[in-house]
């Protein structure tokens, strides 16, 4: 394995971390709007706090997919063709969620407006659920032939680990969104978000224990890399504890960092377990490795130069957009 191949494997991991950290609270705010926003005004407030950022946050997923396609075309082809229906569900979730922003605002009747609010909630739930099911089903190993073609059946995709992982991902996104709501609103929505998280965090810890046991017994993560996998799981729990502490002590930034970094370490756990593979086959002889799945050294070198030029610009723009809209939205507008 060359240094460039390793760098691009890490870069794809970083892009997915950025996506789940930033878009995770977008999904969570969408789901939370169906739980803590009771009036049209309160629902509008919930969409307003993510309105300036959700498109930018989604580009992390597009960039991760594009980086995977350019740097590891065999990985991209095997993953997206093998999980075609699941990725179609992800796409449907992103589309209905995106159009609900506009259609809610332009709905001419209360019935139509309420319909699109429910679509917004459904899309916010469907996308992380489908994505997490994909990630947690593939780490157990899926049927892959010698050519790298994935032939995953229903129970290869839907099983105990993928379902528990999918629910855990949805719950972590919801908690992350509630923490973001606390940070960006005032008044009743902030209080409701804090109160709901006080109930959700104990549920999350139960889910993390079940999830950790399934990862131990259903994957080879702890047999191949016992030390690094254990340390990452400990970090997931510590970050969840940080979020819990921030919730009960009313430290909003600590809560948001805790919930966001919990999601980040879940992604790190997956990529750490995959390495040096990119796809795990039920027959180990058919595992797809980083060194076999990557583009040519010349292509990786050219892409690295492009990333070094464009990445600082993207990060500056991202920081600027959050700085410009860094203000709280008062919940009192919810009743206007």
mmCIF file of C-alpha atoms in Angstrom:
data_model
loop_
_atom_site.group_PDB
_atom_site.id
_atom_site.type_symbol
_atom_site.label_atom_id
_atom_site.label_comp_id
_atom_site.label_asym_id
_atom_site.label_seq_id
_atom_site.Cartn_x
_atom_site.Cartn_y
_atom_site.Cartn_z
ATOM 1 C CA UNK A 1 0.000 0.000 0.000
ATOM 2 C CA UNK A 2 1.378 3.402 -0.976
ATOM 3 C CA UNK A 3 1.269 6.585 1.080
ATOM 4 C CA UNK A 4 -1.179 8.173 -1.370
ATOM 5 C CA UNK A 5 -3.551 5.218 -1.106
ATOM 6 C CA UNK A 6 -3.473 5.507 2.691
ATOM 7 C CA UNK A 7 -3.990 9.298 2.550
ATOM 8 C CA UNK A 8 -7.061 8.945 0.335
ATOM 9 C CA UNK A 9 -8.542 6.219 2.526
ATOM 10 C CA UNK A 10 -8.161 8.578 5.501
ATOM 11 C CA UNK A 11 -9.554 11.498 3.469
ATOM 12 C CA UNK A 12 -12.723 9.536 2.597
ATOM 13 C CA UNK A 13 -13.085 8.768 6.307
ATOM 14 C CA UNK A 14 -12.662 12.467 7.188
ATOM 15 C CA UNK A 15 -15.314 13.452 4.651
ATOM 16 C CA UNK A 16 -17.816 11.018 6.173
ATOM 17 C CA UNK A 17 -16.922 12.342 9.637
ATOM 18 C CA UNK A 18 -17.623 15.887 8.445
ATOM 19 C CA UNK A 19 -20.917 14.766 6.950
ATOM 20 C CA UNK A 20 -22.205 12.994 10.060
ATOM 21 C CA UNK A 21 -20.998 15.771 12.397
ATOM 22 C CA UNK A 22 -22.601 18.598 10.403
ATOM 23 C CA UNK A 23 -25.521 16.938 8.634
ATOM 24 C CA UNK A 24 -26.176 14.821 11.724
ATOM 25 C CA UNK A 25 -27.658 17.783 13.572
ATOM 26 C CA UNK A 26 -29.581 18.772 10.435
ATOM 27 C CA UNK A 27 -31.253 15.354 10.446
ATOM 28 C CA UNK A 28 -31.774 15.632 14.184
ATOM 29 C CA UNK A 29 -33.432 19.040 13.950
ATOM 30 C CA UNK A 30 -35.729 17.656 11.254
ATOM 31 C CA UNK A 31 -36.774 14.725 13.443
ATOM 32 C CA UNK A 32 -37.023 16.926 16.524
ATOM 33 C CA UNK A 33 -39.384 19.304 14.741
ATOM 34 C CA UNK A 34 -41.949 16.501 14.813
ATOM 35 C CA UNK A 35 -41.483 16.047 18.560
ATOM 36 C CA UNK A 36 -40.950 19.425 20.221
ATOM 37 C CA UNK A 37 -42.434 21.944 17.743
ATOM 38 C CA UNK A 38 -46.188 22.087 18.259
ATOM 39 C CA UNK A 39 -47.322 25.066 16.195
ATOM 40 C CA UNK A 40 -46.629 26.184 12.638
ATOM 41 C CA UNK A 41 -44.522 29.022 13.989
ATOM 42 C CA UNK A 42 -42.396 26.682 16.101
ATOM 43 C CA UNK A 43 -41.909 24.312 13.161
ATOM 44 C CA UNK A 44 -40.850 27.291 11.035
ATOM 45 C CA UNK A 45 -38.327 28.220 13.707
ATOM 46 C CA UNK A 46 -36.855 24.709 13.590
ATOM 47 C CA UNK A 47 -36.386 24.858 9.824
ATOM 48 C CA UNK A 48 -34.981 28.376 10.089
ATOM 49 C CA UNK A 49 -32.085 27.357 12.356
ATOM 50 C CA UNK A 50 -30.741 24.905 9.737
ATOM 51 C CA UNK A 51 -31.938 26.803 6.671
ATOM 52 C CA UNK A 52 -28.620 28.570 5.920
ATOM 53 C CA UNK A 53 -26.494 25.427 6.366
ATOM 54 C CA UNK A 54 -28.230 22.231 5.263
ATOM 55 C CA UNK A 55 -27.229 22.434 1.596
ATOM 56 C CA UNK A 56 -23.592 23.109 2.486
ATOM 57 C CA UNK A 57 -23.637 20.234 4.978
ATOM 58 C CA UNK A 58 -25.020 17.811 2.389
ATOM 59 C CA UNK A 59 -22.130 18.553 0.061
ATOM 60 C CA UNK A 60 -19.905 16.569 2.455
ATOM 61 C CA UNK A 61 -21.781 13.403 1.436
ATOM 62 C CA UNK A 62 -21.558 14.270 -2.253
ATOM 63 C CA UNK A 63 -17.848 15.024 -1.863
ATOM 64 C CA UNK A 64 -17.277 11.755 0.027
ATOM 65 C CA UNK A 65 -19.003 9.809 -2.747
ATOM 66 C CA UNK A 66 -17.057 11.718 -5.411
ATOM 67 C CA UNK A 67 -13.753 11.151 -3.607
ATOM 68 C CA UNK A 68 -14.536 7.447 -3.303
ATOM 69 C CA UNK A 69 -15.375 7.271 -7.020
ATOM 70 C CA UNK A 70 -12.186 9.054 -8.065
ATOM 71 C CA UNK A 71 -9.719 7.439 -5.651
ATOM 72 C CA UNK A 72 -11.186 3.941 -5.211
ATOM 73 C CA UNK A 73 -13.359 3.202 -8.277
ATOM 74 C CA UNK A 74 -13.615 -0.524 -7.475
ATOM 75 C CA UNK A 75 -14.832 0.232 -3.949
ATOM 76 C CA UNK A 76 -17.378 2.711 -5.320
ATOM 77 C CA UNK A 77 -18.627 0.285 -7.985
ATOM 78 C CA UNK A 78 -18.972 -2.665 -5.610
ATOM 79 C CA UNK A 79 -20.620 -0.666 -2.830
ATOM 80 C CA UNK A 80 -23.101 1.330 -4.885
ATOM 81 C CA UNK A 81 -24.116 -1.559 -7.163
ATOM 82 C CA UNK A 82 -24.426 -4.004 -4.242
ATOM 83 C CA UNK A 83 -26.489 -1.597 -2.138
ATOM 84 C CA UNK A 84 -28.444 -0.049 -5.010
ATOM 85 C CA UNK A 85 -31.864 -0.121 -3.302
ATOM 86 C CA UNK A 86 -30.516 1.191 -0.002
ATOM 87 C CA UNK A 87 -28.752 4.087 -1.715
ATOM 88 C CA UNK A 88 -31.947 4.759 -3.646
ATOM 89 C CA UNK A 89 -33.708 5.118 -0.267
ATOM 90 C CA UNK A 90 -30.972 7.528 0.849
ATOM 91 C CA UNK A 91 -31.513 9.567 -2.305
ATOM 92 C CA UNK A 92 -35.292 9.579 -1.821
ATOM 93 C CA UNK A 93 -34.828 10.742 1.767
ATOM 94 C CA UNK A 94 -32.526 13.580 0.705
ATOM 95 C CA UNK A 95 -34.851 14.669 -2.119
ATOM 96 C CA UNK A 96 -38.110 14.724 -0.148
ATOM 97 C CA UNK A 97 -36.354 16.464 2.709
ATOM 98 C CA UNK A 98 -34.884 19.085 0.388
ATOM 99 C CA UNK A 99 -38.098 19.890 -1.464
ATOM 100 C CA UNK A 100 -40.085 20.034 1.784
ATOM 101 C CA UNK A 101 -38.243 23.246 2.704
ATOM 102 C CA UNK A 102 -39.616 25.050 -0.339
ATOM 103 C CA UNK A 103 -43.024 23.368 -0.532
ATOM 104 C CA UNK A 104 -43.787 24.057 3.137
ATOM 105 C CA UNK A 105 -43.116 27.743 2.652
ATOM 106 C CA UNK A 106 -45.256 27.990 -0.488
ATOM 107 C CA UNK A 107 -48.138 25.718 0.577
ATOM 108 C CA UNK A 108 -51.437 27.566 0.145
ATOM 109 C CA UNK A 109 -53.402 25.610 2.767
ATOM 110 C CA UNK A 110 -52.740 24.516 6.334
ATOM 111 C CA UNK A 111 -53.300 20.896 5.289
ATOM 112 C CA UNK A 112 -50.648 21.136 2.595
ATOM 113 C CA UNK A 113 -48.237 22.843 4.971
ATOM 114 C CA UNK A 114 -48.695 20.140 7.593
ATOM 115 C CA UNK A 115 -48.176 17.447 4.941
ATOM 116 C CA UNK A 116 -44.810 18.891 3.954
ATOM 117 C CA UNK A 117 -43.804 19.282 7.600
ATOM 118 C CA UNK A 118 -44.381 15.523 8.010
ATOM 119 C CA UNK A 119 -42.402 14.859 4.816
ATOM 120 C CA UNK A 120 -39.558 16.918 6.301
ATOM 121 C CA UNK A 121 -39.575 14.726 9.417
ATOM 122 C CA UNK A 122 -39.792 11.505 7.384
ATOM 123 C CA UNK A 123 -36.906 12.478 5.108
ATOM 124 C CA UNK A 124 -34.786 13.489 8.100
ATOM 125 C CA UNK A 125 -35.360 10.052 9.655
ATOM 126 C CA UNK A 126 -35.093 7.907 6.513
ATOM 127 C CA UNK A 127 -31.701 9.179 5.341
ATOM 128 C CA UNK A 128 -29.569 8.471 8.450
ATOM 129 C CA UNK A 129 -31.437 5.203 9.050
ATOM 130 C CA UNK A 130 -30.664 3.900 5.538
ATOM 131 C CA UNK A 131 -27.061 5.136 5.633
ATOM 132 C CA UNK A 132 -26.359 3.513 9.009
ATOM 133 C CA UNK A 133 -27.957 0.229 7.893
ATOM 134 C CA UNK A 134 -25.619 0.251 4.876
ATOM 135 C CA UNK A 135 -22.511 0.901 6.976
ATOM 136 C CA UNK A 136 -23.322 -1.618 9.702
ATOM 137 C CA UNK A 137 -24.357 -4.401 7.357
ATOM 138 C CA UNK A 138 -21.234 -4.210 5.217
ATOM 139 C CA UNK A 139 -18.810 -4.453 8.168
ATOM 140 C CA UNK A 140 -20.044 -7.986 8.932
ATOM 141 C CA UNK A 141 -19.016 -9.164 5.504
ATOM 142 C CA UNK A 142 -21.220 -9.551 2.451
ATOM 143 C CA UNK A 143 -21.168 -12.056 -0.434
ATOM 144 C CA UNK A 144 -18.571 -10.771 -2.913
ATOM 145 C CA UNK A 145 -17.260 -12.779 -5.838
ATOM 146 C CA UNK A 146 -13.730 -12.809 -7.220
ATOM 147 C CA UNK A 147 -14.588 -9.950 -9.601
ATOM 148 C CA UNK A 148 -15.680 -7.701 -6.745
ATOM 149 C CA UNK A 149 -19.419 -7.966 -7.462
ATOM 150 C CA UNK A 150 -21.633 -7.807 -4.365
ATOM 151 C CA UNK A 151 -24.634 -10.152 -4.225
ATOM 152 C CA UNK A 152 -26.169 -9.166 -0.888
ATOM 153 C CA UNK A 153 -29.525 -10.726 -0.024
ATOM 154 C CA UNK A 154 -32.184 -9.299 2.271
ATOM 155 C CA UNK A 155 -30.703 -10.801 5.443
ATOM 156 C CA UNK A 156 -27.202 -9.677 4.470
ATOM 157 C CA UNK A 157 -28.504 -6.099 4.618
ATOM 158 C CA UNK A 158 -31.206 -6.345 7.294
ATOM 159 C CA UNK A 159 -29.959 -8.131 10.417
ATOM 160 C CA UNK A 160 -29.479 -7.494 14.119
ATOM 161 C CA UNK A 161 -26.311 -5.414 13.809
ATOM 162 C CA UNK A 162 -27.533 -3.279 10.922
ATOM 163 C CA UNK A 163 -30.939 -2.658 12.539
ATOM 164 C CA UNK A 164 -29.488 -1.801 15.953
ATOM 165 C CA UNK A 165 -26.797 0.309 14.256
ATOM 166 C CA UNK A 166 -29.430 2.080 12.175
ATOM 167 C CA UNK A 167 -31.586 2.867 15.207
ATOM 168 C CA UNK A 168 -28.515 3.988 17.167
ATOM 169 C CA UNK A 169 -27.513 6.290 14.310
ATOM 170 C CA UNK A 170 -30.992 7.830 14.211
ATOM 171 C CA UNK A 171 -31.000 8.292 17.988
ATOM 172 C CA UNK A 172 -27.531 9.879 17.988
ATOM 173 C CA UNK A 173 -28.583 12.240 15.183
ATOM 174 C CA UNK A 174 -31.762 13.179 17.061
ATOM 175 C CA UNK A 175 -29.786 13.949 20.237
ATOM 176 C CA UNK A 176 -27.258 15.939 18.169
ATOM 177 C CA UNK A 177 -30.104 17.918 16.607
ATOM 178 C CA UNK A 178 -31.657 18.651 19.985
ATOM 179 C CA UNK A 179 -28.286 19.909 21.228
ATOM 180 C CA UNK A 180 -28.031 22.150 18.167
ATOM 181 C CA UNK A 181 -31.564 23.408 18.842
ATOM 182 C CA UNK A 182 -30.541 24.314 22.397
ATOM 183 C CA UNK A 183 -27.559 26.247 21.039
ATOM 184 C CA UNK A 184 -29.440 28.200 18.375
ATOM 185 C CA UNK A 185 -32.824 28.980 19.942
ATOM 186 C CA UNK A 186 -34.170 30.644 23.045
ATOM 187 C CA UNK A 187 -37.351 30.130 25.021
ATOM 188 C CA UNK A 188 -39.676 27.158 24.955
ATOM 189 C CA UNK A 189 -38.000 25.215 22.108
ATOM 190 C CA UNK A 190 -34.674 25.352 23.907
ATOM 191 C CA UNK A 191 -36.267 24.089 27.109
ATOM 192 C CA UNK A 192 -38.154 21.287 25.352
ATOM 193 C CA UNK A 193 -34.980 20.181 23.556
ATOM 194 C CA UNK A 194 -33.080 20.023 26.831
ATOM 195 C CA UNK A 195 -35.856 18.122 28.606
ATOM 196 C CA UNK A 196 -36.170 15.561 25.820
ATOM 197 C CA UNK A 197 -32.417 14.924 25.759
ATOM 198 C CA UNK A 198 -32.503 14.194 29.495
ATOM 199 C CA UNK A 199 -34.683 11.180 28.660
ATOM 200 C CA UNK A 200 -32.856 10.173 25.482
ATOM 201 C CA UNK A 201 -29.300 9.994 26.854
ATOM 202 C CA UNK A 202 -29.999 7.042 29.229
ATOM 203 C CA UNK A 203 -31.647 5.261 26.283
ATOM 204 C CA UNK A 204 -28.570 5.962 24.172
ATOM 205 C CA UNK A 205 -26.228 4.338 26.694
ATOM 206 C CA UNK A 206 -28.339 1.167 26.660
ATOM 207 C CA UNK A 207 -28.199 1.197 22.863
ATOM 208 C CA UNK A 208 -24.411 1.697 22.880
ATOM 209 C CA UNK A 209 -23.927 -1.363 25.104
ATOM 210 C CA UNK A 210 -26.071 -3.519 22.796
ATOM 211 C CA UNK A 211 -24.302 -2.084 19.751
ATOM 212 C CA UNK A 212 -20.822 -2.748 21.214
ATOM 213 C CA UNK A 213 -21.738 -6.373 22.022
ATOM 214 C CA UNK A 214 -23.016 -6.923 18.475
ATOM 215 C CA UNK A 215 -19.838 -5.415 16.978
ATOM 216 C CA UNK A 216 -17.744 -7.725 19.181
ATOM 217 C CA UNK A 217 -19.605 -10.884 18.198
ATOM 218 C CA UNK A 218 -20.683 -10.073 14.615
ATOM 219 C CA UNK A 219 -17.494 -8.512 13.212
ATOM 220 C CA UNK A 220 -13.748 -9.170 13.366
ATOM 221 C CA UNK A 221 -12.974 -5.661 14.610
ATOM 222 C CA UNK A 222 -12.010 -6.751 18.124
ATOM 223 C CA UNK A 223 -10.130 -9.881 17.064
ATOM 224 C CA UNK A 224 -8.041 -8.102 14.402
ATOM 225 C CA UNK A 225 -7.584 -4.768 16.216
ATOM 226 C CA UNK A 226 -8.512 -5.259 19.884
ATOM 227 C CA UNK A 227 -6.624 -2.232 21.243
ATOM 228 C CA UNK A 228 -7.628 0.432 18.715
ATOM 229 C CA UNK A 229 -11.238 -0.818 18.518
ATOM 230 C CA UNK A 230 -11.543 -0.797 22.326
ATOM 231 C CA UNK A 231 -10.065 2.712 22.572
ATOM 232 C CA UNK A 232 -12.490 4.035 19.936
ATOM 233 C CA UNK A 233 -15.492 2.483 21.704
ATOM 234 C CA UNK A 234 -14.298 4.061 24.961
ATOM 235 C CA UNK A 235 -14.107 7.433 23.171
ATOM 236 C CA UNK A 236 -17.685 6.983 21.907
ATOM 237 C CA UNK A 237 -18.853 6.435 25.483
ATOM 238 C CA UNK A 238 -16.746 9.338 26.833
ATOM 239 C CA UNK A 239 -18.136 11.722 24.218
ATOM 240 C CA UNK A 240 -21.671 10.571 25.073
ATOM 241 C CA UNK A 241 -20.882 11.261 28.740
ATOM 242 C CA UNK A 242 -19.648 14.738 27.768
ATOM 243 C CA UNK A 243 -22.928 15.376 25.974
ATOM 244 C CA UNK A 244 -24.890 14.103 28.963
ATOM 245 C CA UNK A 245 -22.918 16.307 31.345
ATOM 246 C CA UNK A 246 -23.514 19.317 29.084
ATOM 247 C CA UNK A 247 -27.234 18.586 29.012
ATOM 248 C CA UNK A 248 -27.718 18.243 32.754
ATOM 249 C CA UNK A 249 -25.349 21.158 33.569
ATOM 250 C CA UNK A 250 -26.757 23.283 30.727
ATOM 251 C CA UNK A 251 -23.473 23.698 28.834
ATOM 252 C CA UNK A 252 -24.679 23.805 25.231
ATOM 253 C CA UNK A 253 -21.322 23.838 23.428
ATOM 254 C CA UNK A 254 -20.117 20.835 25.430
ATOM 255 C CA UNK A 255 -23.344 19.009 24.579
ATOM 256 C CA UNK A 256 -23.002 19.711 20.864
ATOM 257 C CA UNK A 257 -19.335 18.689 20.793
ATOM 258 C CA UNK A 258 -20.108 15.532 22.755
ATOM 259 C CA UNK A 259 -22.921 14.377 20.478
ATOM 260 C CA UNK A 260 -21.061 15.351 17.289
ATOM 261 C CA UNK A 261 -17.828 13.654 18.295
ATOM 262 C CA UNK A 262 -19.760 10.521 19.302
ATOM 263 C CA UNK A 263 -20.937 10.272 15.691
ATOM 264 C CA UNK A 264 -17.406 11.008 14.475
ATOM 265 C CA UNK A 265 -15.904 8.171 16.508
ATOM 266 C CA UNK A 266 -18.537 5.750 15.179
ATOM 267 C CA UNK A 267 -17.297 6.539 11.656
ATOM 268 C CA UNK A 268 -13.683 6.123 12.844
ATOM 269 C CA UNK A 269 -14.600 2.728 14.345
ATOM 270 C CA UNK A 270 -15.934 1.579 10.973
ATOM 271 C CA UNK A 271 -12.922 2.743 8.958
ATOM 272 C CA UNK A 272 -10.470 1.444 11.565
ATOM 273 C CA UNK A 273 -12.140 -1.979 11.364
ATOM 274 C CA UNK A 274 -12.181 -1.944 7.565
ATOM 275 C CA UNK A 275 -8.469 -1.099 7.182
ATOM 276 C CA UNK A 276 -6.630 -2.336 5.100
ATOM 277 C CA UNK A 277 -9.839 -3.498 3.389
ATOM 278 C CA UNK A 278 -12.520 -1.315 1.871
ATOM 279 C CA UNK A 279 -15.102 -4.094 1.522
ATOM 280 C CA UNK A 280 -15.317 -7.207 3.688
ATOM 281 C CA UNK A 281 -16.364 -10.414 1.958
ATOM 282 C CA UNK A 282 -17.909 -13.439 3.633
ATOM 283 C CA UNK A 283 -15.108 -15.325 1.866
ATOM 284 C CA UNK A 284 -11.912 -13.579 3.090
ATOM 285 C CA UNK A 285 -10.160 -14.455 -0.186
ATOM 286 C CA UNK A 286 -12.519 -11.995 -1.934
ATOM 287 C CA UNK A 287 -11.975 -9.034 0.384
ATOM 288 C CA UNK A 288 -11.447 -5.809 -1.559
ATOM 289 C CA UNK A 289 -8.243 -4.172 -0.346
ATOM 290 C CA UNK A 290 -7.144 -0.548 -0.478
ATOM 291 C CA UNK A 291 -4.156 -1.382 -2.655
ATOM 292 C CA UNK A 292 -6.316 -3.249 -5.202
ATOM 293 C CA UNK A 293 -9.253 -0.843 -5.333
ATOM 294 C CA UNK A 294 -7.462 2.471 -5.851
ATOM 295 C CA UNK A 295 -6.841 4.570 -8.923
ATOM 296 C CA UNK A 296 -3.383 4.857 -10.490
ATOM 297 C CA UNK A 297 -0.588 6.677 -8.603
ATOM 298 C CA UNK A 298 -0.681 9.481 -11.192
ATOM 299 C CA UNK A 299 -4.418 10.030 -10.668
ATOM 300 C CA UNK A 300 -4.060 10.015 -6.893
ATOM 301 C CA UNK A 301 -1.151 12.475 -7.099
ATOM 302 C CA UNK A 302 -3.117 14.890 -9.306
ATOM 303 C CA UNK A 303 -6.179 14.699 -7.043
ATOM 304 C CA UNK A 304 -4.017 15.367 -3.994
ATOM 305 C CA UNK A 305 -2.731 18.611 -5.559
ATOM 306 C CA UNK A 306 -6.299 19.699 -6.375
ATOM 307 C CA UNK A 307 -7.467 18.942 -2.834
ATOM 308 C CA UNK A 308 -4.580 20.909 -1.312
ATOM 309 C CA UNK A 309 -5.690 23.954 -3.353
ATOM 310 C CA UNK A 310 -9.474 23.685 -2.944
ATOM 311 C CA UNK A 311 -9.856 22.304 0.594
ATOM 312 C CA UNK A 312 -8.721 25.505 2.395
ATOM 313 C CA UNK A 313 -11.181 27.527 0.286
ATOM 314 C CA UNK A 314 -14.047 25.203 1.174
ATOM 315 C CA UNK A 315 -13.181 25.257 4.880
ATOM 316 C CA UNK A 316 -12.946 29.062 4.889
ATOM 317 C CA UNK A 317 -16.349 29.324 3.197
ATOM 318 C CA UNK A 318 -17.876 26.843 5.649
ATOM 319 C CA UNK A 319 -16.500 28.729 8.638
ATOM 320 C CA UNK A 320 -17.657 32.068 7.223
ATOM 321 C CA UNK A 321 -21.213 30.809 6.616
ATOM 322 C CA UNK A 322 -21.532 29.570 10.216
ATOM 323 C CA UNK A 323 -20.024 32.830 11.533
ATOM 324 C CA UNK A 324 -22.480 34.979 9.565
ATOM 325 C CA UNK A 325 -25.525 33.096 10.879
ATOM 326 C CA UNK A 326 -24.186 32.536 14.407
ATOM 327 C CA UNK A 327 -27.134 33.965 16.322
ATOM 328 C CA UNK A 328 -30.010 32.522 18.287
ATOM 329 C CA UNK A 329 -33.514 32.408 16.850
ATOM 330 C CA UNK A 330 -36.009 33.381 19.559
ATOM 331 C CA UNK A 331 -38.788 30.872 20.152
ATOM 332 C CA UNK A 332 -41.233 33.725 20.660
ATOM 333 C CA UNK A 333 -41.406 33.994 16.873
ATOM 334 C CA UNK A 334 -43.000 30.586 16.956
ATOM 335 C CA UNK A 335 -46.235 32.077 18.144
ATOM 336 C CA UNK A 336 -46.377 34.983 15.729
#
